[in-house]
Coordinates of C-alpha atoms in Angstrom, one line a residue:
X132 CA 24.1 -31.9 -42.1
X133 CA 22.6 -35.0 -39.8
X134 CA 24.0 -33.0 -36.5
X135 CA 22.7 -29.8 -37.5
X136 CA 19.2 -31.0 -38.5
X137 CA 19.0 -33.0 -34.7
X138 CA 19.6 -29.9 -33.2
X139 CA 17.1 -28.4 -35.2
X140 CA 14.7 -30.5 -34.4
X141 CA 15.5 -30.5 -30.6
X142 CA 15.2 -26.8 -30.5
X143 CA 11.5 -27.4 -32.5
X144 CA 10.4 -29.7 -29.7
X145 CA 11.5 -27.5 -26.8
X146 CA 9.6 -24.8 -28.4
X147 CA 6.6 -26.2 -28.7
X148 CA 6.5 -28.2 -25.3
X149 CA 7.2 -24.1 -23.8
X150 CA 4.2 -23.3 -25.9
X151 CA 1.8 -26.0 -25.3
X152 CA 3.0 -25.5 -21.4
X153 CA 2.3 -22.2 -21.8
X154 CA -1.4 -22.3 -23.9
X155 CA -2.4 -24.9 -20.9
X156 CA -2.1 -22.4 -18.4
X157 CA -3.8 -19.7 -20.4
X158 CA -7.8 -19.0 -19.4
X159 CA -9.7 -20.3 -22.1
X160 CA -11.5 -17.8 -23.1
X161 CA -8.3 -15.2 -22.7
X162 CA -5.5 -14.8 -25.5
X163 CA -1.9 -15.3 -23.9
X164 CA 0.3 -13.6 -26.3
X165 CA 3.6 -14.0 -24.6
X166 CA 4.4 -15.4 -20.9
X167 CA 3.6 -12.7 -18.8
X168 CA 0.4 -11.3 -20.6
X169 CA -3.3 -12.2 -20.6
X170 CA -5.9 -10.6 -22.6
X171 CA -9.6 -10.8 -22.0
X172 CA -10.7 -7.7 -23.4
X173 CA -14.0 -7.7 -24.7
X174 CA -14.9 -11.4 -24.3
X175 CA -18.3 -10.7 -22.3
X176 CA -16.8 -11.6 -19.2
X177 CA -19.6 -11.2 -16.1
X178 CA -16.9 -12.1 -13.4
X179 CA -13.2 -12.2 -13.2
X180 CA -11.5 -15.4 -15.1
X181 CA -10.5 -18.0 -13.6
X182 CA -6.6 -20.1 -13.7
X183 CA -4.7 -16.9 -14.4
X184 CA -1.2 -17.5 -14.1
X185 CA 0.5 -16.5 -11.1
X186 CA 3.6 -14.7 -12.4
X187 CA 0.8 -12.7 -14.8
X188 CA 2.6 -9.4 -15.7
X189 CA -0.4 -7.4 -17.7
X190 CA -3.9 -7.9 -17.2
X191 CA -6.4 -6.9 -19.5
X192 CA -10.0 -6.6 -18.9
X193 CA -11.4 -3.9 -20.5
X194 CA -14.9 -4.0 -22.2
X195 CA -16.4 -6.7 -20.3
X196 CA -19.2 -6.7 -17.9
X197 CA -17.1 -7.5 -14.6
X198 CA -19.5 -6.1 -11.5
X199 CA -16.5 -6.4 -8.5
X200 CA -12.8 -7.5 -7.9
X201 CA -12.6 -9.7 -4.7
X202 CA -10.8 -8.0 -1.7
X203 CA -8.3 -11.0 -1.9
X204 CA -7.9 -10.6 -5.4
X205 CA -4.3 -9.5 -5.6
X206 CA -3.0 -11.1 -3.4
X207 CA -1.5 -14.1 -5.2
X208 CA -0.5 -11.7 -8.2
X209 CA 2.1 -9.9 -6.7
X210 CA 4.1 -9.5 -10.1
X211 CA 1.5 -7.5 -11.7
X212 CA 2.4 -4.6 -13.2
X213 CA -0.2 -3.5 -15.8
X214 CA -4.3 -3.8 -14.9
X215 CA -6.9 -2.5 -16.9
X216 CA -10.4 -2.7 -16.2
X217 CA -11.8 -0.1 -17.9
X218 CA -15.4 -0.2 -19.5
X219 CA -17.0 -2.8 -16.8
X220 CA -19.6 -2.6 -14.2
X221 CA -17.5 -1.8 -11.3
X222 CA -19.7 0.2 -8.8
X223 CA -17.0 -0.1 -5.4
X224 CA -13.8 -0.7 -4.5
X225 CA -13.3 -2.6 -1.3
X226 CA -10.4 -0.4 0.8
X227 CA -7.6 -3.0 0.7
X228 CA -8.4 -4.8 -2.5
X229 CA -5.2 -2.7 -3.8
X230 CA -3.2 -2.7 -0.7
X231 CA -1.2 -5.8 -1.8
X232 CA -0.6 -4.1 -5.4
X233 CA 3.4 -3.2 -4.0
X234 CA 4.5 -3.8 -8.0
X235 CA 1.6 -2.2 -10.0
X236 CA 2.6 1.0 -11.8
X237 CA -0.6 1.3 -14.2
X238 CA -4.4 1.5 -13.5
X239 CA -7.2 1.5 -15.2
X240 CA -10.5 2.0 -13.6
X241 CA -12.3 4.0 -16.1
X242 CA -15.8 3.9 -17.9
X243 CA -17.0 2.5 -14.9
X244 CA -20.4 2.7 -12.3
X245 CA -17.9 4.2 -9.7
X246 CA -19.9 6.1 -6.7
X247 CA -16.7 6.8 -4.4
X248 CA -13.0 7.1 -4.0
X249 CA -13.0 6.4 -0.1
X250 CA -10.0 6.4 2.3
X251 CA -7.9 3.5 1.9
X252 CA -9.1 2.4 -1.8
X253 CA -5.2 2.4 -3.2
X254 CA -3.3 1.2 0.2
X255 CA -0.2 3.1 -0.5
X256 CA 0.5 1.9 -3.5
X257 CA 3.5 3.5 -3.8
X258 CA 4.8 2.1 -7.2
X259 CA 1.3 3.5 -9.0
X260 CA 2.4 6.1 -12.0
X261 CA -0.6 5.7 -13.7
X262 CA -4.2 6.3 -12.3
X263 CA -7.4 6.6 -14.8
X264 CA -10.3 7.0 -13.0
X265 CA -11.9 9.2 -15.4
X266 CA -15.6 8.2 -17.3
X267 CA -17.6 7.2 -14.1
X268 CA -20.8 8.9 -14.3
X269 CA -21.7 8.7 -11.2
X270 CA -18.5 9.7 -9.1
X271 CA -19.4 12.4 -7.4
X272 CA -17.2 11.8 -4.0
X273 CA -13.5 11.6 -3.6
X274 CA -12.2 11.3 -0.5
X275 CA -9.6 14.0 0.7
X276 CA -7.0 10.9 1.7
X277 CA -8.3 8.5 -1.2
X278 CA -4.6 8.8 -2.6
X279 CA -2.8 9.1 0.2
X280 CA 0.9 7.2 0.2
X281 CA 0.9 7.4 -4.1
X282 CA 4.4 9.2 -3.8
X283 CA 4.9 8.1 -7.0
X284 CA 2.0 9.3 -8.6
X285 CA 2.8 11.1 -11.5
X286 CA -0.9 11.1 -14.0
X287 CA -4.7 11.2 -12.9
X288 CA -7.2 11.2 -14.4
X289 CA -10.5 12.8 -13.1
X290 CA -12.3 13.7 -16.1
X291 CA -15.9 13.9 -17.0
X292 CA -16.9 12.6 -13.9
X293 CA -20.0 13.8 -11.0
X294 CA -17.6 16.3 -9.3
X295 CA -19.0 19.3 -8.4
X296 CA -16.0 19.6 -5.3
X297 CA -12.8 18.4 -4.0
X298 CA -10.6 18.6 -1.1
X299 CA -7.6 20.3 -2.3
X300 CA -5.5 17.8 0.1
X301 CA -6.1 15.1 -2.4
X302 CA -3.8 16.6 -4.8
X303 CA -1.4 18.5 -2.8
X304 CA -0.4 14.9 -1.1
X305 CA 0.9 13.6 -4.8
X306 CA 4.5 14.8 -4.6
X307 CA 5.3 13.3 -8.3
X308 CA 1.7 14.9 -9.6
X309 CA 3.0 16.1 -13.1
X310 CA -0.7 15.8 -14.9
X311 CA -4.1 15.8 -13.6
X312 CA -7.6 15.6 -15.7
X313 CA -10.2 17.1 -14.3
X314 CA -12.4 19.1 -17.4
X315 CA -15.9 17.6 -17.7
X316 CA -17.1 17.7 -14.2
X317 CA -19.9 19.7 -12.9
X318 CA -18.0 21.7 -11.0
X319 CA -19.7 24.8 -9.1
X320 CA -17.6 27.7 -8.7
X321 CA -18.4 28.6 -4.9
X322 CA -16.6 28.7 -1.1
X323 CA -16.1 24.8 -1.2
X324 CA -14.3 25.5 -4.3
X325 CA -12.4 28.4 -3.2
X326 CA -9.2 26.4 -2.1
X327 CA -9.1 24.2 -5.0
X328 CA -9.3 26.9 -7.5
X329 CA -5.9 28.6 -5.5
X330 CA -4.4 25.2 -5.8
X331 CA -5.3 24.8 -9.6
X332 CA -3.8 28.2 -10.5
X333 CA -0.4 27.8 -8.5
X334 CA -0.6 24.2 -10.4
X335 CA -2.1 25.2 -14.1
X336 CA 0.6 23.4 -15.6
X337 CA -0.4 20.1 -14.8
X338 CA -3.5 20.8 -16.8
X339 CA -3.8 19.8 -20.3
X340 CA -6.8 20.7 -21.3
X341 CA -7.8 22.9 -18.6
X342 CA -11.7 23.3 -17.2
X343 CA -14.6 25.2 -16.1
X344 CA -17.0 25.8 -13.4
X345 CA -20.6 27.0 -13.2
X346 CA -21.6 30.4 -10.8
X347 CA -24.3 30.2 -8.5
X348 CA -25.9 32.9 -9.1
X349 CA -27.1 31.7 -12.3
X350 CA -25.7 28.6 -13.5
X351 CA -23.5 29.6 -16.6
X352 CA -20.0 27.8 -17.0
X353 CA -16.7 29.8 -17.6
X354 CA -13.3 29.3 -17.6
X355 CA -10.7 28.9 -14.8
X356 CA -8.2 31.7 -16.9
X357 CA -12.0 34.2 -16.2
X358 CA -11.7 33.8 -12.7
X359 CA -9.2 35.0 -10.0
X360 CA -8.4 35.2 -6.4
X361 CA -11.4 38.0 -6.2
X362 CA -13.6 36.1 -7.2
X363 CA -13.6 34.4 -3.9
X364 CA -13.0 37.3 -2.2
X365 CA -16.2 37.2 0.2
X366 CA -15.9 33.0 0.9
X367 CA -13.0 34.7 3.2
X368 CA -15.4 35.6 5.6
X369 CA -17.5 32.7 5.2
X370 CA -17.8 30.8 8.2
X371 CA -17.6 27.0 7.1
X372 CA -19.6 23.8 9.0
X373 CA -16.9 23.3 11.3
X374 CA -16.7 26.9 12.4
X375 CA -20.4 27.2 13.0
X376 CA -20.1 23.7 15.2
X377 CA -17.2 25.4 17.3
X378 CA -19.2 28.5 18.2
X379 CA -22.4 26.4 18.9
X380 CA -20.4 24.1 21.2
X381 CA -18.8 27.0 23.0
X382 CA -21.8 28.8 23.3
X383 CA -23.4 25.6 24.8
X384 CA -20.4 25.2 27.2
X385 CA -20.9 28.6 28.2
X386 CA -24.1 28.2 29.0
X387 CA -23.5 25.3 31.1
X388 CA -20.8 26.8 33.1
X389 CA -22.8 30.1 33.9
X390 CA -25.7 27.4 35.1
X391 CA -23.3 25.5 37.2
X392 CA -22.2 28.7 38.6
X393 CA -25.2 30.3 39.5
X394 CA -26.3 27.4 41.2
X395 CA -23.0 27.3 43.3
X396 CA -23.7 30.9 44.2
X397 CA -27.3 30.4 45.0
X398 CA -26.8 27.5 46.9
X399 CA -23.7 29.0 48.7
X400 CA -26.1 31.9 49.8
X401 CA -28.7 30.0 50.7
X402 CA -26.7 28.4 53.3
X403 CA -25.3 31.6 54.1
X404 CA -28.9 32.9 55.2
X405 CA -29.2 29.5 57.0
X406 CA -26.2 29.5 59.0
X407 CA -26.8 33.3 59.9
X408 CA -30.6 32.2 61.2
X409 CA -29.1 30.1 63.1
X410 CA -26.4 32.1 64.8
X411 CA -28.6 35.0 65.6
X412 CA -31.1 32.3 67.1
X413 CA -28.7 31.0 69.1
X414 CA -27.6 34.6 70.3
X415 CA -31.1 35.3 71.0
X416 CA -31.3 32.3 73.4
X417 CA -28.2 33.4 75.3
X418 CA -29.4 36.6 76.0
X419 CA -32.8 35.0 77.8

């Protein structure tokens, strides 16, 4: 009995000196509740915490009233896996902050004060599966490249967002897209929408709950399954921004190239009639 009670007691002590190793490198005001987890959900956090470990797995920070994530953030946790940062005050992501995020396969961003997706927010984060960016109130621009490089992409979430548009390239760039939310947005069923709209019925399956859009003419919201390719019918002769800019521009160049050309001309002529003065003059002389 003597032998097996030492080992007992050896295995005790390893235990807890693992644990009290661990608890030290815990943030204090975080729970820990295995090696590779910290939790600092809903501790009234006003900034990120500070001493979290470096080989940190999951990362909770939900419900707290973090403002920003430092552009360097990531880049001594390159193990994470798991963030969630949903229900804070995040207003911007700096482009880059995710770039060093090569391991991170879920995302949490939602219930936030986001403004904008721009170019460059994820970095081709090409393990991302998971992307919740659904529940900011005042995210009313998305970039058509914001997810550009998330080949692995398979959810996002949109929903119940500002978004009365969206370039159609920001989906049709997910090659593992299997569900998108978008229902809940203001969306406004005219020409900008036109190309979204074909996209969203080739791709209906990857909505769950579907959505709606409101008509110009006079507001009121229908369905998606109410509208069809007719309904855009006359956006196909629409001229959009860019074409009016290319028929401006060429009309401009034109203009400057019929100047430049009359002046040629004129001035051409005008030596013309000067040389031919002078010739005759010089004929004139000759003759006296």
């Amino acid at each position: 009995m003597l032998p097996c009670v030492c080992w007992l007691q050896s295995v005790l002590i390893m235990l807890s000196s693992v644990l009290w190793t661990f608890g030290e490198n815990c943030p204090a005001t975080c729970l820990c509740p295995d090696s590779h987890t910290v939790d600092c959900s809903g501790r009234g956090l006003t900034r990120l915490p500070d001493e979290i470990p470096l080989d940190v797995r999951r990362l909770l920070l939900a419900d707290n009233w973090i403002p920003r994530i430092p552009s360097d953030f990531l880049v001594l946790y390159s193990d994470l896996v798991y963030l969630d940062l949903r229900n804070n005050s995040l207003s911007h992501i700096e482009p880059g902050t995710l770039s060093t995020s090569s391991r991170l396969v879920f995302l949490d961003l939602g219930s936030n004060n986001l403004t904008e997706i721009p170019k460059g927010t994820f970095g081709e984060s090409r393990s991302l599966i998971k992307l919740r960016l659904g529940n900011n109130p005042y995210l009313s621009m998305v970039s058509e490249d914001a997810f550009l490089g998330l080949t692995s992409l398979r959810e996002l979430e949109l929903e119940r967002n500002a978004l009365s548009t969206l370039k159609v390239g920001a989906l049709s760039q997910l090659p593992s897209l299997r569900v998108v939310r978008l229902e809940g947005n203001p969306w406004v069923c005219n020409c900008n929408f036109a190309n979204l709209f074909t996209w969203l019925m080739e791709n209906s399956h990857k909505l769950p709950n579907g959505m709606e859009c409101s008509l110009p003419m006079d507001g009121r919201r229908v369905s998606l399954t109410q509208l069809s390719k007719d309904s855009f019918r006359e956006c196909q002769a629409t001229l959009t921004l860019t074409d009016l800019l290319i028929i401006i521009f060429s009309g401009i160049s034109v203009s400057v190239v019929a100047i430049m050309i009359s002046f040629f001309l004129a001035s051409t002529v005008h030596c013309f009639q000067r040389w031919s003065k002078g010739t005759k003059g010089d004929e004139e002389e000759s003759e006296e």
